[in-house]
PDB file of C-alpha atoms in Angstrom:
ATOM      1  CA  MET H  98     -11.792  57.565   3.874  1.00 48.00           C
ATOM      2  CA  ARG H  99      -8.335  58.301   2.465  1.00 45.00           C
ATOM      3  CA  GLY H 100      -7.013  59.041   5.948  1.00 47.00           C
ATOM      4  CA  ARG H 101      -8.215  55.727   7.266  1.00 48.00           C
ATOM      5  CA  LEU H 102      -6.623  53.879   4.289  1.00 39.00           C
ATOM      6  CA  ALA H 103      -3.267  55.598   4.848  1.00 42.00           C
ATOM      7  CA  VAL H 104      -3.298  54.633   8.525  1.00 37.00           C
ATOM      8  CA  ALA H 105      -4.093  51.014   7.631  1.00 40.00           C
ATOM      9  CA  VAL H 106      -1.241  50.852   5.081  1.00 33.00           C
ATOM     10  CA  ALA H 107       1.219  52.359   7.563  1.00 36.00           C
ATOM     11  CA  ALA H 108       0.220  49.830  10.211  1.00 37.00           C
ATOM     12  CA  ALA H 109       0.689  46.984   7.735  1.00 36.00           C
ATOM     13  CA  VAL H 110       4.183  48.220   6.861  1.00 32.00           C
ATOM     14  CA  LEU H 111       5.174  48.381  10.523  1.00 34.00           C
ATOM     15  CA  LEU H 112       4.006  44.818  11.062  1.00 35.00           C
ATOM     16  CA  VAL H 113       5.594  43.309   7.956  1.00 35.00           C
ATOM     17  CA  THR H 114       8.961  45.069   7.798  1.00 37.00           C
ATOM     18  CA  PRO H 115      10.548  43.510  10.961  1.00 41.00           C
ATOM     19  CA  ALA H 116       9.602  40.016   9.821  1.00 41.00           C
ATOM     20  CA  VAL H 117      11.139  40.577   6.420  1.00 37.00           C
ATOM     21  CA  ALA H 118      14.315  41.918   8.018  1.00 40.00           C
ATOM     22  CA  GLN H 119      14.573  38.870  10.274  1.00 45.00           C
ATOM     23  CA  ASP H 120      14.127  36.402   7.418  1.00 49.00           C
ATOM     24  CA  ALA H 121      16.659  38.074   5.104  1.00 45.00           C
ATOM     25  CA  PRO H 122      20.070  36.351   5.071  1.00 46.00           C
ATOM     26  CA  PRO H 123      22.978  38.414   6.409  1.00 48.00           C
ATOM     27  CA  GLN H 124      24.926  40.155   3.696  1.00 47.00           C
ATOM     28  CA  PRO H 125      28.710  40.608   3.641  1.00 50.00           C
ATOM     29  CA  VAL H 126      29.714  43.933   5.067  1.00 50.00           C
ATOM     30  CA  GLY H 127      31.123  46.278   2.489  1.00 54.00           C
ATOM     31  CA  ALA H 128      33.921  48.132   4.251  1.00 63.00           C
ATOM     32  CA  PRO H 129      37.021  49.928   2.983  1.00 86.00           C
ATOM     33  CA  VAL H 130      39.152  48.097   5.563  1.00 91.00           C
ATOM     34  CA  LEU H 131      39.050  44.359   6.419  1.00 94.00           C
ATOM     35  CA  ILE H 132      41.043  42.417   8.997  1.00 94.00           C
ATOM     36  CA  LEU H 133      42.800  39.076   8.705  1.00 94.00           C
ATOM     37  CA  ASP H 134      44.470  36.797  11.248  1.00 95.00           C
ATOM     38  CA  SER H 135      47.618  35.831   9.346  1.00 93.00           C
ATOM     39  CA  ASP H 136      48.661  33.268  11.978  1.00 94.00           C
ATOM     40  CA  ARG H 137      45.339  31.429  11.679  1.00 95.00           C
ATOM     41  CA  LEU H 138      45.520  31.632   7.902  1.00 95.00           C
ATOM     42  CA  TYR H 139      48.724  29.578   7.979  1.00 95.00           C
ATOM     43  CA  LEU H 140      47.999  27.369  11.000  1.00 95.00           C
ATOM     44  CA  ASP H 141      44.305  26.580  10.464  1.00 96.00           C
ATOM     45  CA  SER H 142      44.177  26.114   6.705  1.00 96.00           C
ATOM     46  CA  ALA H 143      44.508  22.579   5.358  1.00 96.00           C
ATOM     47  CA  TYR H 144      46.871  23.894   2.691  1.00 96.00           C
ATOM     48  CA  GLY H 145      49.145  25.361   5.373  1.00 95.00           C
ATOM     49  CA  GLN H 146      48.999  22.049   7.236  1.00 95.00           C
ATOM     50  CA  THR H 147      50.324  20.162   4.208  1.00 94.00           C
ATOM     51  CA  ILE H 148      53.327  22.499   4.155  1.00 94.00           C
ATOM     52  CA  ARG H 149      53.968  22.042   7.872  1.00 94.00           C
ATOM     53  CA  ASP H 150      53.609  18.257   7.583  1.00 95.00           C
ATOM     54  CA  GLY H 151      56.559  18.188   5.194  1.00 93.00           C
ATOM     55  CA  LEU H 152      58.659  20.277   7.560  1.00 94.00           C
ATOM     56  CA  GLU H 153      57.756  18.128  10.555  1.00 95.00           C
ATOM     57  CA  ALA H 154      58.816  15.019   8.614  1.00 94.00           C
ATOM     58  CA  GLN H 155      62.221  16.642   8.070  1.00 93.00           C
ATOM     59  CA  ALA H 156      62.420  17.519  11.773  1.00 94.00           C
ATOM     60  CA  ALA H 157      61.594  13.920  12.731  1.00 95.00           C
ATOM     61  CA  ASP H 158      64.304  12.610  10.395  1.00 94.00           C
ATOM     62  CA  LEU H 159      66.839  15.007  11.923  1.00 93.00           C
ATOM     63  CA  LYS H 160      65.904  13.942  15.450  1.00 94.00           C
ATOM     64  CA  ALA H 161      66.202  10.262  14.539  1.00 95.00           C
ATOM     65  CA  GLU H 162      69.631  10.935  13.029  1.00 94.00           C
ATOM     66  CA  ASN H 163      70.717  12.798  16.163  1.00 93.00           C
ATOM     67  CA  ASP H 164      69.508   9.935  18.372  1.00 94.00           C
ATOM     68  CA  ARG H 165      71.583   7.449  16.364  1.00 95.00           C
ATOM     69  CA  ILE H 166      74.657   9.678  16.608  1.00 94.00           C
ATOM     70  CA  VAL H 167      74.232  10.143  20.352  1.00 94.00           C
ATOM     71  CA  ALA H 168      73.905   6.375  20.876  1.00 95.00           C
ATOM     72  CA  ALA H 169      77.029   5.656  18.816  1.00 94.00           C
ATOM     73  CA  LEU H 170      79.108   8.283  20.581  1.00 94.00           C
ATOM     74  CA  THR H 171      77.913   7.104  23.970  1.00 94.00           C
ATOM     75  CA  ASP H 172      79.041   3.574  23.152  1.00 95.00           C
ATOM     76  CA  GLU H 173      82.402   4.864  21.933  1.00 94.00           C
ATOM     77  CA  GLU H 174      82.908   6.961  25.071  1.00 94.00           C
ATOM     78  CA  ARG H 175      81.980   4.029  27.314  1.00 95.00           C
ATOM     79  CA  SER H 176      84.461   1.781  25.517  1.00 94.00           C
ATOM     80  CA  LEU H 177      87.247   4.326  25.945  1.00 93.00           C
ATOM     81  CA  THR H 178      86.447   4.715  29.643  1.00 94.00           C
ATOM     82  CA  GLN H 179      86.456   0.968  30.221  1.00 94.00           C
ATOM     83  CA  ARG H 180      89.808   0.537  28.438  1.00 93.00           C
ATOM     84  CA  ARG H 181      91.487   3.423  30.211  1.00 94.00           C
ATOM     85  CA  PRO H 182      92.987   1.380  33.139  1.00 93.00           C
ATOM     86  CA  THR H 183      94.876  -0.790  30.663  1.00 93.00           C
ATOM     87  CA  MET H 184      96.096   2.065  28.464  1.00 93.00           C
ATOM     88  CA  ALA H 185      99.268   4.126  28.729  1.00 92.00           C
ATOM     89  CA  PRO H 186      98.477   7.767  29.655  1.00 93.00           C
ATOM     90  CA  ASP H 187      99.781   9.156  26.361  1.00 94.00           C
ATOM     91  CA  VAL H 188      97.739   6.618  24.347  1.00 93.00           C
ATOM     92  CA  PHE H 189      94.624   7.425  26.317  1.00 94.00           C
ATOM     93  CA  ARG H 190      95.132  11.169  25.819  1.00 94.00           C
ATOM     94  CA  ALA H 191      95.581  10.655  22.067  1.00 94.00           C
ATOM     95  CA  GLU H 192      92.344   8.668  21.779  1.00 94.00           C
ATOM     96  CA  ALA H 193      90.512  11.112  24.030  1.00 94.00           C
ATOM     97  CA  ASN H 194      91.651  14.039  21.880  1.00 95.00           C
ATOM     98  CA  ALA H 195      90.550  12.245  18.720  1.00 95.00           C
ATOM     99  CA  PHE H 196      87.176  11.550  20.297  1.00 94.00           C
ATOM    100  CA  ASP H 197      86.792  15.207  21.317  1.00 95.00           C
ATOM    101  CA  VAL H 198      87.601  16.394  17.789  1.00 95.00           C
ATOM    102  CA  LYS H 199      85.046  13.953  16.405  1.00 94.00           C
ATOM    103  CA  VAL H 200      82.348  15.181  18.810  1.00 94.00           C
ATOM    104  CA  GLN H 201      83.040  18.807  17.929  1.00 95.00           C
ATOM    105  CA  GLY H 202      82.773  18.111  14.205  1.00 95.00           C
ATOM    106  CA  ILE H 203      79.513  16.208  14.581  1.00 94.00           C
ATOM    107  CA  ARG H 204      78.130  18.933  16.814  1.00 94.00           C
ATOM    108  CA  ARG H 205      78.885  21.638  14.222  1.00 95.00           C
ATOM    109  CA  ALA H 206      77.270  19.561  11.480  1.00 94.00           C
ATOM    110  CA  ARG H 207      74.187  18.976  13.608  1.00 93.00           C
ATOM    111  CA  ASP H 208      73.840  22.673  14.471  1.00 94.00           C
ATOM    112  CA  ALA H 209      74.114  23.578  10.799  1.00 95.00           C
ATOM    113  CA  LYS H 210      71.306  21.164   9.927  1.00 94.00           C
ATOM    114  CA  GLU H 211      69.065  22.591  12.635  1.00 94.00           C
ATOM    115  CA  VAL H 212      69.694  26.130  11.405  1.00 95.00           C
ATOM    116  CA  ALA H 213      68.881  25.027   7.853  1.00 95.00           C
ATOM    117  CA  LEU H 214      65.630  23.451   9.027  1.00 94.00           C
ATOM    118  CA  GLU H 215      64.622  26.614  10.877  1.00 95.00           C
ATOM    119  CA  ASP H 216      65.389  28.671   7.760  1.00 95.00           C
ATOM    120  CA  ALA H 217      63.209  26.283   5.761  1.00 95.00           C
ATOM    121  CA  ARG H 218      60.340  26.863   8.203  1.00 94.00           C
ATOM    122  CA  LEU H 219      60.525  30.619   7.790  1.00 95.00           C
ATOM    123  CA  LYS H 220      60.863  30.379   4.009  1.00 95.00           C
ATOM    124  CA  ALA H 221      57.887  28.004   3.804  1.00 95.00           C
ATOM    125  CA  ARG H 222      55.709  30.500   5.668  1.00 95.00           C
ATOM    126  CA  ASP H 223      56.788  33.334   3.381  1.00 95.00           C
ATOM    127  CA  ASN H 224      56.100  31.178   0.328  1.00 95.00           C
ATOM    128  CA  PHE H 225      52.644  30.333   1.696  1.00 96.00           C
ATOM    129  CA  PHE H 226      51.646  33.993   1.881  1.00 95.00           C
ATOM    130  CA  ASN H 227      53.120  34.723  -1.532  1.00 94.00           C
ATOM    131  CA  THR H 228      51.089  31.839  -2.975  1.00 94.00           C
ATOM    132  CA  VAL H 229      47.743  32.828  -1.429  1.00 95.00           C
ATOM    133  CA  ARG H 230      48.217  36.562  -1.954  1.00 93.00           C
ATOM    134  CA  ASP H 231      45.962  36.863  -4.989  1.00 93.00           C
ATOM    135  CA  ILE H 232      43.291  34.586  -3.489  1.00 94.00           C
ATOM    136  CA  VAL H 233      42.958  36.886  -0.494  1.00 94.00           C
ATOM    137  CA  GLY H 234      43.192  39.915  -2.750  1.00 94.00           C
ATOM    138  CA  GLN H 235      40.272  38.680  -4.827  1.00 94.00           C
ATOM    139  CA  LEU H 236      38.174  38.370  -1.665  1.00 93.00           C
ATOM    140  CA  MET H 237      39.107  41.926  -0.773  1.00 93.00           C
ATOM    141  CA  LEU H 238      37.864  43.167  -4.132  1.00 93.00           C
ATOM    142  CA  GLU H 239      34.656  41.161  -3.829  1.00 92.00           C
ATOM    143  CA  ARG H 240      33.990  42.794  -0.450  1.00 90.00           C
ATOM    144  CA  GLY H 241      34.562  46.240  -1.911  1.00 91.00           C
ATOM    145  CA  ALA H 242      37.516  46.885   0.378  1.00 91.00           C
ATOM    146  CA  THR H 243      40.802  48.597  -0.400  1.00 90.00           C
ATOM    147  CA  VAL H 244      42.920  47.497   2.578  1.00 92.00           C
ATOM    148  CA  ILE H 245      43.376  44.325   4.654  1.00 93.00           C
ATOM    149  CA  MET H 246      45.048  44.752   8.038  1.00 93.00           C
ATOM    150  CA  ASP H 247      46.533  42.074  10.240  1.00 93.00           C
ATOM    151  CA  ARG H 248      44.369  41.378  13.264  1.00 91.00           C
ATOM    152  CA  ARG H 249      47.286  42.026  15.626  1.00 90.00           C
ATOM    153  CA  SER H 250      47.399  45.647  14.442  1.00 89.00           C
ATOM    154  CA  VAL H 251      43.679  46.325  15.034  1.00 88.00           C
ATOM    155  CA  PHE H 252      42.415  47.750  18.314  1.00 88.00           C
ATOM    156  CA  LEU H 253      38.667  47.376  17.648  1.00 88.00           C
ATOM    157  CA  ALA H 254      36.586  46.172  14.711  1.00 85.00           C
ATOM    158  CA  LEU H 255      33.258  44.570  13.873  1.00 86.00           C
ATOM    159  CA  SER H 256      33.420  40.790  13.634  1.00 87.00           C
ATOM    160  CA  ALA H 257      31.883  41.049  10.161  1.00 87.00           C
ATOM    161  CA  ALA H 258      35.072  42.779   8.999  1.00 90.00           C
ATOM    162  CA  ASP H 259      37.148  39.667   9.810  1.00 92.00           C
ATOM    163  CA  LEU H 260      37.946  37.862   6.574  1.00 93.00           C
ATOM    164  CA  THR H 261      39.921  34.976   8.072  1.00 95.00           C
ATOM    165  CA  ASP H 262      37.419  32.103   7.954  1.00 95.00           C
ATOM    166  CA  GLU H 263      36.280  32.964   4.456  1.00 95.00           C
ATOM    167  CA  ALA H 264      39.887  33.283   3.293  1.00 96.00           C
ATOM    168  CA  ILE H 265      40.801  29.875   4.765  1.00 96.00           C
ATOM    169  CA  ALA H 266      37.889  28.204   2.973  1.00 95.00           C
ATOM    170  CA  ARG H 267      38.750  29.919  -0.317  1.00 95.00           C
ATOM    171  CA  ILE H 268      42.458  29.003  -0.050  1.00 96.00           C
ATOM    172  CA  ASP H 269      41.760  25.334   0.672  1.00 95.00           C
ATOM    173  CA  ALA H 270      39.254  25.149  -2.174  1.00 94.00           C
ATOM    174  CA  ALA H 271      41.668  26.748  -4.614  1.00 92.00           C
ATOM    175  CA  MET H 272      44.882  24.998  -3.561  1.00 92.00           C
ATOM    176  CA  LEU H 273      43.665  21.527  -2.529  1.00 89.00           C
ATOM    177  CA  GLU H 274      40.288  20.679  -4.016  1.00 73.00           C
ATOM    178  CA  SER H 275      40.851  21.874  -7.573  1.00 59.00           C
ATOM    179  CA  GLY H 276      44.522  22.833  -7.511  1.00 58.00           C
ATOM    180  CA  PRO H 277      45.864  26.330  -8.115  1.00 53.00           C
ATOM    181  CA  SER H 278      44.429  27.948 -11.222  1.00 50.00           C
ATOM    182  CA  PRO H 279      46.875  29.832 -13.447  1.00 47.00           C
ATOM    183  CA  GLN H 280      46.454  33.590 -13.440  1.00 49.00           C
ATOM    184  CA  ALA H 281      48.032  35.515 -16.256  1.00 43.00           C
ATOM    185  CA  ASP H 282      47.769  38.950 -14.675  1.00 54.00           C
ATOM    186  CA  PRO H 283      48.325  39.116 -10.901  1.00 56.00           C
ATOM    187  CA  LEU H 284      46.211  41.578  -8.966  1.00 54.00           C
ATOM    188  CA  PRO H 285      47.818  45.012  -8.505  1.00 56.00           C
ATOM    189  CA  LEU H 286      48.209  44.739  -4.751  1.00 53.00           C
ATOM    190  CA  VAL H 287      50.574  46.474  -2.354  1.00 52.00           C
ATOM    191  CA  GLU H 288      51.798  43.919   0.165  1.00 57.00           C
ATOM    192  CA  GLY H 289      52.462  44.506   3.833  1.00 59.00           C
ATOM    193  CA  PRO H 290      54.678  42.515   6.212  1.00 54.00           C
ATOM    194  CA  THR H 291      53.375  39.173   7.431  1.00 52.00           C
ATOM    195  CA  ASN H 292      55.642  39.151  10.514  1.00 49.00           C
ATOM    196  CA  PRO H 293      56.413  35.397  10.423  1.00 42.00           C
ATOM    197  CA  GLU H 294      57.321  33.965  13.803  1.00 46.00           C
ATOM    198  CA  ALA H 295      60.022  31.332  14.164  1.00 38.00           C
ATOM    199  CA  LEU H 296      58.553  27.914  14.966  1.00 35.00           C
ATOM    200  CA  THR H 297      60.614  25.617  17.086  1.00 38.00           C
ATOM    201  CA  PRO H 298      60.491  21.854  16.499  1.00 39.00           C
ATOM    202  CA  ASP H 299      57.953  19.984  18.618  1.00 41.00           C
ATOM    203  CA  ALA H 300      60.631  17.582  19.819  1.00 39.00           C
ATOM    204  CA  PRO H 301      64.058  19.277  19.756  1.00 40.00           C
ATOM    205  CA  ALA H 302      67.060  17.069  19.337  1.00 38.00           C
ATOM    206  CA  PRO H 303      68.925  16.338  22.578  1.00 37.00           C
ATOM    207  CA  ASP H 304      71.835  18.657  23.150  1.00 40.00           C
ATOM    208  CA  ALA H 305      74.180  15.744  23.647  1.00 35.00           C
ATOM    209  CA  LEU H 306      77.112  16.918  21.622  1.00 37.00           C
ATOM    210  CA  ALA H 307      78.410  19.557  24.004  1.00 40.00           C
ATOM    211  CA  ASP H 308      81.903  20.653  24.920  1.00 40.00           C
ATOM    212  CA  PRO H 309      84.232  17.683  25.416  1.00 40.00           C
ATOM    213  CA  ALA H 310      85.919  16.671  28.648  1.00 42.00           C
ATOM    214  CA  PRO H 311      89.491  17.595  29.548  1.00 42.00           C
ATOM    215  CA  GLN H 312      92.205  15.566  27.913  1.00 43.00           C
ATOM    216  CA  ASP H 313      93.355  13.710  31.025  1.00 46.00           C
ATOM    217  CA  SER H 314      89.943  12.613  32.247  1.00 45.00           C
ATOM    218  CA  LEU H 315      86.668  11.645  30.636  1.00 48.00           C
ATOM    219  CA  ASP H 316      83.407  12.728  32.166  1.00 47.00           C
ATOM    220  CA  PRO H 317      81.031   9.833  32.770  1.00 42.00           C
ATOM    221  CA  ASN H 318      78.790  11.364  30.081  1.00 42.00           C
ATOM    222  CA  PRO H 319      80.813  13.871  28.029  1.00 41.00           C
ATOM    223  CA  LEU H 320      78.046  14.176  25.452  1.00 41.00           C
ATOM    224  CA  ASN H 321      75.828  16.168  27.783  1.00 44.00           C
ATOM    225  CA  PRO H 322      76.295  19.811  28.839  1.00 41.00           C
TER     226      PRO H 322
END
């Protein structure tokens, strides 16, 4: 009798256990090492988008300023070309030299602004990772991990070890929905490089302010290379 009861109980366990396993919700994988796509963290998070929106507004303003400068210089060059037949050679050369000096100065100022904007892009990315550092670190602790590696440095890993989507949701909730919460004691984390990549403007300013024409003759469009 006992043998038959044991067989019946064992059969019941075999029938019930798979169903229970299928109905149970998946649990976060506890692993000592997690992976994170740092590019996606910055590009796909709404918080990162707000930072990039501000930079793109600056880039659009710089392009609009460059377009106005190019139009003004083009008009000035056209006027000088049209007046050339009525001008003495030495007068024309003097005005042409002055125009060349003006173009060179504007070109240097424009290049400096573009370099400053590119520096601002890189600094904004660094500041983003510094800001979200403890948010990602808290997720690491919750997962029971000790290390987060950038996805680009990983050869093979389980998809469950990828923290990116969860980190994006946590960052947006903390930084946008409720605002950043003050934290008296930052987490004792050892940071690794984020390898920020330079982002070029979507619509680069026209390279119109190039080397000027020779003194004795004006190119039909001296503002272009």
